[in-house]
């Protein structure tokens, strides 16, 4: 475990840092780290970036991807501060602002980094949009911070631009969309055009034969960016020549397939290697087996339902909360947060590596959503 908690002394206004999750890799002396840094009142972007830089230095690691929620988004000042504190950025950075209802309240930051494995940047249109990481058994492609080049275009044109960038990045990694296991879509004003977005995604998936193979796990929630673009997106893809490697959809024991009600994603995807399994659980909310929202206007009920559904997926794969490596809890309103914390306390939950973010969810009557990654021995 990384002793990140000791790094609170770096700043007079420290961020809350969950201990790093460390995963040994197939290569000798190689390891992978998942770090979640939660914002605390009074902390600045400089504070949290200094903490992140210290974590990287302590592990002598290379960053694969970085997500920053809040702090005003990726304006010029933020980019300059990122370069100042963390050096030349050779990895994808996803910056998201808070919703209008939450203002610019910060949530924190997450890092995926490795030591002893090769990481190669992927560039497009003068910026780094992704990385290729080879862990000795699997080649990973992580694309992030994908933004349309012309934010004034129609939402349809912006979405198609982002899909085109996905293909460009994957081609540089020697992959196709059929290697994609997970996606993230942060749609500005999502409630105004989520159905339109789903239709555009369906067309793209049909063009690239995604329905004939693995439909990726996914998250689709609201998310503003500094450019005012309609969409910010990310991709995780994996490829291996090892016969023991496999990527398969995982159903939800307590929900129907999302495909049945028009949302094009798998509830979860599991990637198996020779000695471990990685589970990627899609953004999950209070939806009953038939696809309808349950516990409307009931914050506690929606949280309990969501957590039960996610735990059932974990259990179905022989995992539990203690196997979690990274997650994000999306809250439609600030009032949801204390309910979530109370649920975790009453349920005697282990401390989870979660960011808690303010985002509208894809349905106006949904108040809470959780995405979660987990790793367990094979």
PDB file of N, CA and C in Angstrom, residues 101-185:
ATOM      1  N   UNK A 101     -26.272  23.624 -10.596  1.00  0.00           N
ATOM      2  CA  UNK A 101     -26.888  23.577  -9.276  1.00  0.00           C
ATOM      3  C   UNK A 101     -25.847  23.501  -8.166  1.00  0.00           C
ATOM      4  N   UNK A 102     -24.719  22.849  -8.475  1.00  0.00           N
ATOM      5  CA  UNK A 102     -23.672  22.687  -7.467  1.00  0.00           C
ATOM      6  C   UNK A 102     -22.611  23.773  -7.578  1.00  0.00           C
ATOM      7  N   UNK A 103     -22.731  24.646  -8.585  1.00  0.00           N
ATOM      8  CA  UNK A 103     -21.699  25.657  -8.785  1.00  0.00           C
ATOM      9  C   UNK A 103     -20.403  25.004  -9.202  1.00  0.00           C
ATOM     10  N   UNK A 104     -19.302  25.513  -8.708  1.00  0.00           N
ATOM     11  CA  UNK A 104     -17.996  24.969  -9.069  1.00  0.00           C
ATOM     12  C   UNK A 104     -17.412  24.128  -7.930  1.00  0.00           C
ATOM     13  N   UNK A 105     -18.275  23.579  -7.091  1.00  0.00           N
ATOM     14  CA  UNK A 105     -17.778  22.792  -5.978  1.00  0.00           C
ATOM     15  C   UNK A 105     -16.912  21.641  -6.480  1.00  0.00           C
ATOM     16  N   UNK A 106     -15.725  21.512  -5.919  1.00  0.00           N
ATOM     17  CA  UNK A 106     -14.783  20.502  -6.378  1.00  0.00           C
ATOM     18  C   UNK A 106     -15.099  19.144  -5.760  1.00  0.00           C
ATOM     19  N   UNK A 107     -14.739  18.100  -6.469  1.00  0.00           N
ATOM     20  CA  UNK A 107     -14.917  16.745  -5.969  1.00  0.00           C
ATOM     21  C   UNK A 107     -13.574  16.086  -5.668  1.00  0.00           C
ATOM     22  N   UNK A 108     -12.603  16.251  -6.572  1.00  0.00           N
ATOM     23  CA  UNK A 108     -11.306  15.639  -6.339  1.00  0.00           C
ATOM     24  C   UNK A 108     -10.679  15.103  -7.607  1.00  0.00           C
ATOM     25  N   UNK A 109      -9.865  14.074  -7.452  1.00  0.00           N
ATOM     26  CA  UNK A 109      -9.040  13.599  -8.564  1.00  0.00           C
ATOM     27  C   UNK A 109      -8.785  12.107  -8.433  1.00  0.00           C
ATOM     28  N   UNK A 110      -8.641  11.447  -9.580  1.00  0.00           N
ATOM     29  CA  UNK A 110      -8.251  10.044  -9.595  1.00  0.00           C
ATOM     30  C   UNK A 110      -7.096   9.840 -10.561  1.00  0.00           C
ATOM     31  N   UNK A 111      -6.201   8.926 -10.193  1.00  0.00           N
ATOM     32  CA  UNK A 111      -5.026   8.612 -10.998  1.00  0.00           C
ATOM     33  C   UNK A 111      -4.914   7.101 -11.180  1.00  0.00           C
ATOM     34  N   UNK A 112      -4.581   6.705 -12.393  1.00  0.00           N
ATOM     35  CA  UNK A 112      -4.172   5.323 -12.678  1.00  0.00           C
ATOM     36  C   UNK A 112      -2.726   5.430 -13.123  1.00  0.00           C
ATOM     37  N   UNK A 113      -1.826   4.729 -12.430  1.00  0.00           N
ATOM     38  CA  UNK A 113      -0.412   4.830 -12.785  1.00  0.00           C
ATOM     39  C   UNK A 113       0.266   3.479 -12.603  1.00  0.00           C
ATOM     40  N   UNK A 114       1.424   3.331 -13.238  1.00  0.00           N
ATOM     41  CA  UNK A 114       2.156   2.071 -13.192  1.00  0.00           C
ATOM     42  C   UNK A 114       3.645   2.329 -12.966  1.00  0.00           C
ATOM     43  N   UNK A 115       4.286   1.327 -12.426  1.00  0.00           N
ATOM     44  CA  UNK A 115       5.745   1.335 -12.280  1.00  0.00           C
ATOM     45  C   UNK A 115       6.278   0.070 -12.934  1.00  0.00           C
ATOM     46  N   UNK A 116       7.297   0.207 -13.774  1.00  0.00           N
ATOM     47  CA  UNK A 116       7.924  -0.951 -14.384  1.00  0.00           C
ATOM     48  C   UNK A 116       7.239  -1.451 -15.628  1.00  0.00           C
ATOM     49  N   UNK A 117       6.291  -0.695 -16.157  1.00  0.00           N
ATOM     50  CA  UNK A 117       5.605  -1.062 -17.399  1.00  0.00           C
ATOM     51  C   UNK A 117       5.712   0.098 -18.376  1.00  0.00           C
ATOM     52  N   UNK A 118       5.755  -0.200 -19.650  1.00  0.00           N
ATOM     53  CA  UNK A 118       5.904   0.837 -20.667  1.00  0.00           C
ATOM     54  C   UNK A 118       4.573   1.543 -20.906  1.00  0.00           C
ATOM     55  N   UNK A 119       4.631   2.876 -20.917  1.00  0.00           N
ATOM     56  CA  UNK A 119       3.457   3.691 -21.205  1.00  0.00           C
ATOM     57  C   UNK A 119       3.801   4.636 -22.355  1.00  0.00           C
ATOM     58  N   UNK A 120       3.003   4.611 -23.414  1.00  0.00           N
ATOM     59  CA  UNK A 120       3.254   5.420 -24.607  1.00  0.00           C
ATOM     60  C   UNK A 120       2.079   6.363 -24.837  1.00  0.00           C
ATOM     61  N   UNK A 121       2.338   7.661 -25.009  1.00  0.00           N
ATOM     62  CA  UNK A 121       1.225   8.592 -25.247  1.00  0.00           C
ATOM     63  C   UNK A 121       0.635   8.458 -26.646  1.00  0.00           C
ATOM     64  N   UNK A 122      -0.642   8.749 -26.755  1.00  0.00           N
ATOM     65  CA  UNK A 122      -1.358   8.807 -28.028  1.00  0.00           C
ATOM     66  C   UNK A 122      -1.731  10.269 -28.272  1.00  0.00           C
ATOM     67  N   UNK A 123      -1.344  10.800 -29.425  1.00  0.00           N
ATOM     68  CA  UNK A 123      -1.598  12.215 -29.719  1.00  0.00           C
ATOM     69  C   UNK A 123      -2.541  12.364 -30.906  1.00  0.00           C
ATOM     70  N   UNK A 124      -3.323  13.425 -30.835  1.00  0.00           N
ATOM     71  CA  UNK A 124      -4.218  13.761 -31.943  1.00  0.00           C
ATOM     72  C   UNK A 124      -4.465  15.267 -31.917  1.00  0.00           C
ATOM     73  N   UNK A 125      -4.333  15.902 -33.079  1.00  0.00           N
ATOM     74  CA  UNK A 125      -4.601  17.337 -33.224  1.00  0.00           C
ATOM     75  C   UNK A 125      -3.831  18.165 -32.205  1.00  0.00           C
ATOM     76  N   UNK A 126      -2.564  17.777 -31.973  1.00  0.00           N
ATOM     77  CA  UNK A 126      -1.694  18.571 -31.123  1.00  0.00           C
ATOM     78  C   UNK A 126      -1.846  18.362 -29.637  1.00  0.00           C
ATOM     79  N   UNK A 127      -2.619  17.357 -29.201  1.00  0.00           N
ATOM     80  CA  UNK A 127      -2.760  17.119 -27.768  1.00  0.00           C
ATOM     81  C   UNK A 127      -2.735  15.627 -27.473  1.00  0.00           C
ATOM     82  N   UNK A 128      -2.393  15.283 -26.241  1.00  0.00           N
ATOM     83  CA  UNK A 128      -2.403  13.883 -25.813  1.00  0.00           C
ATOM     84  C   UNK A 128      -3.831  13.499 -25.481  1.00  0.00           C
ATOM     85  N   UNK A 129      -4.346  12.477 -26.157  1.00  0.00           N
ATOM     86  CA  UNK A 129      -5.711  12.021 -25.907  1.00  0.00           C
ATOM     87  C   UNK A 129      -5.754  10.637 -25.272  1.00  0.00           C
ATOM     88  N   UNK A 130      -4.580  10.011 -25.102  1.00  0.00           N
ATOM     89  CA  UNK A 130      -4.606   8.675 -24.534  1.00  0.00           C
ATOM     90  C   UNK A 130      -3.214   8.133 -24.272  1.00  0.00           C
ATOM     91  N   UNK A 131      -3.192   6.918 -23.740  1.00  0.00           N
ATOM     92  CA  UNK A 131      -1.939   6.194 -23.508  1.00  0.00           C
ATOM     93  C   UNK A 131      -2.143   4.732 -23.867  1.00  0.00           C
ATOM     94  N   UNK A 132      -1.017   4.089 -24.197  1.00  0.00           N
ATOM     95  CA  UNK A 132      -0.957   2.645 -24.376  1.00  0.00           C
ATOM     96  C   UNK A 132      -0.086   2.110 -23.253  1.00  0.00           C
ATOM     97  N   UNK A 133      -0.591   1.140 -22.497  1.00  0.00           N
ATOM     98  CA  UNK A 133       0.169   0.556 -21.403  1.00  0.00           C
ATOM     99  C   UNK A 133       0.230  -0.944 -21.584  1.00  0.00           C
ATOM    100  N   UNK A 134       1.436  -1.488 -21.574  1.00  0.00           N
ATOM    101  CA  UNK A 134       1.643  -2.931 -21.728  1.00  0.00           C
ATOM    102  C   UNK A 134       2.087  -3.482 -20.376  1.00  0.00           C
ATOM    103  N   UNK A 135       1.250  -4.339 -19.774  1.00  0.00           N
ATOM    104  CA  UNK A 135       1.585  -4.866 -18.441  1.00  0.00           C
ATOM    105  C   UNK A 135       2.304  -6.207 -18.508  1.00  0.00           C
ATOM    106  N   UNK A 136       2.723  -6.602 -19.723  1.00  0.00           N
ATOM    107  CA  UNK A 136       3.424  -7.868 -19.878  1.00  0.00           C
ATOM    108  C   UNK A 136       2.512  -9.006 -20.265  1.00  0.00           C
ATOM    109  N   UNK A 137       1.223  -8.774 -20.173  1.00  0.00           N
ATOM    110  CA  UNK A 137       0.234  -9.792 -20.525  1.00  0.00           C
ATOM    111  C   UNK A 137      -0.874  -9.207 -21.395  1.00  0.00           C
ATOM    112  N   UNK A 138      -1.239  -7.960 -21.102  1.00  0.00           N
ATOM    113  CA  UNK A 138      -2.318  -7.284 -21.816  1.00  0.00           C
ATOM    114  C   UNK A 138      -1.871  -5.893 -22.227  1.00  0.00           C
ATOM    115  N   UNK A 139      -2.238  -5.500 -23.435  1.00  0.00           N
ATOM    116  CA  UNK A 139      -2.035  -4.114 -23.881  1.00  0.00           C
ATOM    117  C   UNK A 139      -3.320  -3.352 -23.610  1.00  0.00           C
ATOM    118  N   UNK A 140      -3.175  -2.246 -22.892  1.00  0.00           N
ATOM    119  CA  UNK A 140      -4.309  -1.415 -22.538  1.00  0.00           C
ATOM    120  C   UNK A 140      -4.243  -0.107 -23.303  1.00  0.00           C
ATOM    121  N   UNK A 141      -5.379   0.356 -23.738  1.00  0.00           N
ATOM    122  CA  UNK A 141      -5.479   1.679 -24.357  1.00  0.00           C
ATOM    123  C   UNK A 141      -6.495   2.476 -23.545  1.00  0.00           C
ATOM    124  N   UNK A 142      -6.032   3.582 -22.976  1.00  0.00           N
ATOM    125  CA  UNK A 142      -6.932   4.455 -22.201  1.00  0.00           C
ATOM    126  C   UNK A 142      -6.993   5.818 -22.883  1.00  0.00           C
ATOM    127  N   UNK A 143      -8.144   6.164 -23.416  1.00  0.00           N
ATOM    128  CA  UNK A 143      -8.378   7.469 -24.001  1.00  0.00           C
ATOM    129  C   UNK A 143      -9.192   8.292 -23.024  1.00  0.00           C
ATOM    130  N   UNK A 144      -8.917   9.589 -22.946  1.00  0.00           N
ATOM    131  CA  UNK A 144      -9.651  10.416 -21.996  1.00  0.00           C
ATOM    132  C   UNK A 144      -9.650  11.874 -22.393  1.00  0.00           C
ATOM    133  N   UNK A 145     -10.561  12.616 -21.808  1.00  0.00           N
ATOM    134  CA  UNK A 145     -10.665  14.037 -22.113  1.00  0.00           C
ATOM    135  C   UNK A 145     -10.985  14.309 -23.570  1.00  0.00           C
ATOM    136  N   UNK A 146     -11.696  13.384 -24.215  1.00  0.00           N
ATOM    137  CA  UNK A 146     -12.021  13.556 -25.632  1.00  0.00           C
ATOM    138  C   UNK A 146     -13.101  14.625 -25.777  1.00  0.00           C
ATOM    139  N   UNK A 147     -12.773  15.675 -26.503  1.00  0.00           N
ATOM    140  CA  UNK A 147     -13.665  16.803 -26.699  1.00  0.00           C
ATOM    141  C   UNK A 147     -13.807  17.111 -28.185  1.00  0.00           C
ATOM    142  N   UNK A 148     -14.982  17.519 -28.633  1.00  0.00           N
ATOM    143  CA  UNK A 148     -15.125  17.909 -30.044  1.00  0.00           C
ATOM    144  C   UNK A 148     -14.256  19.115 -30.364  1.00  0.00           C
ATOM    145  N   UNK A 149     -13.720  19.145 -31.575  1.00  0.00           N
ATOM    146  CA  UNK A 149     -12.833  20.246 -31.960  1.00  0.00           C
ATOM    147  C   UNK A 149     -13.595  21.536 -32.241  1.00  0.00           C
ATOM    148  N   UNK A 150     -14.904  21.425 -32.482  1.00  0.00           N
ATOM    149  CA  UNK A 150     -15.705  22.613 -32.811  1.00  0.00           C
ATOM    150  C   UNK A 150     -16.947  22.629 -31.919  1.00  0.00           C
ATOM    151  N   UNK A 151     -16.820  23.195 -30.702  1.00  0.00           N
ATOM    152  CA  UNK A 151     -17.936  23.186 -29.749  1.00  0.00           C
ATOM    153  C   UNK A 151     -19.174  23.946 -30.213  1.00  0.00           C
ATOM    154  N   UNK A 152     -19.040  24.761 -31.255  1.00  0.00           N
ATOM    155  CA  UNK A 152     -20.198  25.503 -31.757  1.00  0.00           C
ATOM    156  C   UNK A 152     -21.031  24.677 -32.740  1.00  0.00           C
ATOM    157  N   UNK A 153     -20.525  23.511 -33.130  1.00  0.00           N
ATOM    158  CA  UNK A 153     -21.276  22.644 -34.037  1.00  0.00           C
ATOM    159  C   UNK A 153     -22.510  22.068 -33.335  1.00  0.00           C
ATOM    160  N   UNK A 154     -23.368  21.435 -34.105  1.00  0.00           N
ATOM    161  CA  UNK A 154     -24.540  20.778 -33.528  1.00  0.00           C
ATOM    162  C   UNK A 154     -24.090  19.647 -32.601  1.00  0.00           C
ATOM    163  N   UNK A 155     -24.970  19.247 -31.705  1.00  0.00           N
ATOM    164  CA  UNK A 155     -24.648  18.132 -30.811  1.00  0.00           C
ATOM    165  C   UNK A 155     -24.349  16.867 -31.601  1.00  0.00           C
ATOM    166  N   UNK A 156     -25.073  16.650 -32.668  1.00  0.00           N
ATOM    167  CA  UNK A 156     -24.825  15.469 -33.501  1.00  0.00           C
ATOM    168  C   UNK A 156     -23.417  15.507 -34.087  1.00  0.00           C
ATOM    169  N   UNK A 157     -23.018  16.656 -34.638  1.00  0.00           N
ATOM    170  CA  UNK A 157     -21.688  16.777 -35.235  1.00  0.00           C
ATOM    171  C   UNK A 157     -20.602  16.626 -34.172  1.00  0.00           C
ATOM    172  N   UNK A 158     -20.821  17.194 -32.996  1.00  0.00           N
ATOM    173  CA  UNK A 158     -19.831  17.062 -31.920  1.00  0.00           C
ATOM    174  C   UNK A 158     -19.687  15.605 -31.480  1.00  0.00           C
ATOM    175  N   UNK A 159     -20.800  14.911 -31.373  1.00  0.00           N
ATOM    176  CA  UNK A 159     -20.759  13.502 -30.975  1.00  0.00           C
ATOM    177  C   UNK A 159     -20.021  12.669 -32.009  1.00  0.00           C
ATOM    178  N   UNK A 160     -20.288  12.905 -33.268  1.00  0.00           N
ATOM    179  CA  UNK A 160     -19.601  12.168 -34.329  1.00  0.00           C
ATOM    180  C   UNK A 160     -18.106  12.465 -34.328  1.00  0.00           C
ATOM    181  N   UNK A 161     -17.738  13.706 -34.015  1.00  0.00           N
ATOM    182  CA  UNK A 161     -16.325  14.077 -33.913  1.00  0.00           C
ATOM    183  C   UNK A 161     -15.652  13.286 -32.797  1.00  0.00           C
ATOM    184  N   UNK A 162     -16.315  13.188 -31.651  1.00  0.00           N
ATOM    185  CA  UNK A 162     -15.750  12.438 -30.525  1.00  0.00           C
ATOM    186  C   UNK A 162     -15.611  10.959 -30.877  1.00  0.00           C
ATOM    187  N   UNK A 163     -16.608  10.377 -31.521  1.00  0.00           N
ATOM    188  CA  UNK A 163     -16.494   8.979 -31.946  1.00  0.00           C
ATOM    189  C   UNK A 163     -15.324   8.795 -32.916  1.00  0.00           C
ATOM    190  N   UNK A 164     -15.130   9.754 -33.812  1.00  0.00           N
ATOM    191  CA  UNK A 164     -14.015   9.675 -34.759  1.00  0.00           C
ATOM    192  C   UNK A 164     -12.680   9.715 -34.022  1.00  0.00           C
ATOM    193  N   UNK A 165     -12.586  10.536 -32.979  1.00  0.00           N
ATOM    194  CA  UNK A 165     -11.356  10.588 -32.186  1.00  0.00           C
ATOM    195  C   UNK A 165     -11.100   9.268 -31.468  1.00  0.00           C
ATOM    196  N   UNK A 166     -12.164   8.637 -31.011  1.00  0.00           N
ATOM    197  CA  UNK A 166     -12.013   7.319 -30.387  1.00  0.00           C
ATOM    198  C   UNK A 166     -11.350   6.345 -31.367  1.00  0.00           C
ATOM    199  N   UNK A 167     -11.858   6.325 -32.594  1.00  0.00           N
ATOM    200  CA  UNK A 167     -11.304   5.424 -33.602  1.00  0.00           C
ATOM    201  C   UNK A 167      -9.860   5.762 -33.910  1.00  0.00           C
ATOM    202  N   UNK A 168      -9.542   7.058 -33.984  1.00  0.00           N
ATOM    203  CA  UNK A 168      -8.162   7.483 -34.252  1.00  0.00           C
ATOM    204  C   UNK A 168      -7.226   7.003 -33.157  1.00  0.00           C
ATOM    205  N   UNK A 169      -7.614   7.209 -31.900  1.00  0.00           N
ATOM    206  CA  UNK A 169      -6.780   6.776 -30.788  1.00  0.00           C
ATOM    207  C   UNK A 169      -6.614   5.273 -30.746  1.00  0.00           C
ATOM    208  N   UNK A 170      -7.693   4.540 -30.965  1.00  0.00           N
ATOM    209  CA  UNK A 170      -7.623   3.082 -30.957  1.00  0.00           C
ATOM    210  C   UNK A 170      -6.730   2.563 -32.078  1.00  0.00           C
ATOM    211  N   UNK A 171      -6.817   3.174 -33.262  1.00  0.00           N
ATOM    212  CA  UNK A 171      -5.956   2.746 -34.373  1.00  0.00           C
ATOM    213  C   UNK A 171      -4.490   2.934 -34.022  1.00  0.00           C
ATOM    214  N   UNK A 172      -4.152   4.033 -33.351  1.00  0.00           N
ATOM    215  CA  UNK A 172      -2.756   4.242 -32.948  1.00  0.00           C
ATOM    216  C   UNK A 172      -2.283   3.151 -31.991  1.00  0.00           C
ATOM    217  N   UNK A 173      -3.215   2.573 -31.247  1.00  0.00           N
ATOM    218  CA  UNK A 173      -2.867   1.479 -30.330  1.00  0.00           C
ATOM    219  C   UNK A 173      -2.936   0.117 -31.004  1.00  0.00           C
ATOM    220  N   UNK A 174      -3.247   0.106 -32.301  1.00  0.00           N
ATOM    221  CA  UNK A 174      -3.385  -1.157 -33.008  1.00  0.00           C
ATOM    222  C   UNK A 174      -4.663  -1.890 -32.649  1.00  0.00           C
ATOM    223  N   UNK A 175      -5.691  -1.131 -32.273  1.00  0.00           N
ATOM    224  CA  UNK A 175      -6.947  -1.727 -31.846  1.00  0.00           C
ATOM    225  C   UNK A 175      -8.107  -1.168 -32.656  1.00  0.00           C
ATOM    226  N   UNK A 176      -9.283  -1.752 -32.426  1.00  0.00           N
ATOM    227  CA  UNK A 176     -10.522  -1.262 -33.017  1.00  0.00           C
ATOM    228  C   UNK A 176     -11.543  -1.107 -31.902  1.00  0.00           C
ATOM    229  N   UNK A 177     -12.732  -0.625 -32.246  1.00  0.00           N
ATOM    230  CA  UNK A 177     -13.744  -0.468 -31.208  1.00  0.00           C
ATOM    231  C   UNK A 177     -14.196  -1.809 -30.647  1.00  0.00           C
ATOM    232  N   UNK A 178     -13.913  -2.895 -31.350  1.00  0.00           N
ATOM    233  CA  UNK A 178     -14.262  -4.214 -30.838  1.00  0.00           C
ATOM    234  C   UNK A 178     -13.387  -4.642 -29.665  1.00  0.00           C
ATOM    235  N   UNK A 179     -12.308  -3.878 -29.390  1.00  0.00           N
ATOM    236  CA  UNK A 179     -11.461  -4.143 -28.232  1.00  0.00           C
ATOM    237  C   UNK A 179     -11.878  -3.322 -27.017  1.00  0.00           C
ATOM    238  N   UNK A 180     -12.862  -2.446 -27.189  1.00  0.00           N
ATOM    239  CA  UNK A 180     -13.277  -1.554 -26.101  1.00  0.00           C
ATOM    240  C   UNK A 180     -14.088  -2.325 -25.066  1.00  0.00           C
ATOM    241  N   UNK A 181     -13.739  -2.137 -23.795  1.00  0.00           N
ATOM    242  CA  UNK A 181     -14.451  -2.815 -22.715  1.00  0.00           C
ATOM    243  C   UNK A 181     -15.263  -1.852 -21.855  1.00  0.00           C
ATOM    244  N   UNK A 182     -14.887  -0.535 -21.934  1.00  0.00           N
ATOM    245  CA  UNK A 182     -15.622   0.433 -21.114  1.00  0.00           C
ATOM    246  C   UNK A 182     -15.553   1.809 -21.751  1.00  0.00           C
ATOM    247  N   UNK A 183     -16.640   2.576 -21.574  1.00  0.00           N
ATOM    248  CA  UNK A 183     -16.673   3.952 -22.057  1.00  0.00           C
ATOM    249  C   UNK A 183     -17.250   4.863 -20.974  1.00  0.00           C
ATOM    250  N   UNK A 184     -16.950   6.159 -21.092  1.00  0.00           N
ATOM    251  CA  UNK A 184     -17.521   7.193 -20.235  1.00  0.00           C
ATOM    252  C   UNK A 184     -18.020   8.322 -21.135  1.00  0.00           C
ATOM    253  N   UNK A 185     -19.229   8.790 -20.869  1.00  0.00           N
ATOM    254  CA  UNK A 185     -19.779   9.927 -21.604  1.00  0.00           C
ATOM    255  C   UNK A 185     -20.322  10.932 -20.586  1.00  0.00           C
TER     256      UNK A 185
END
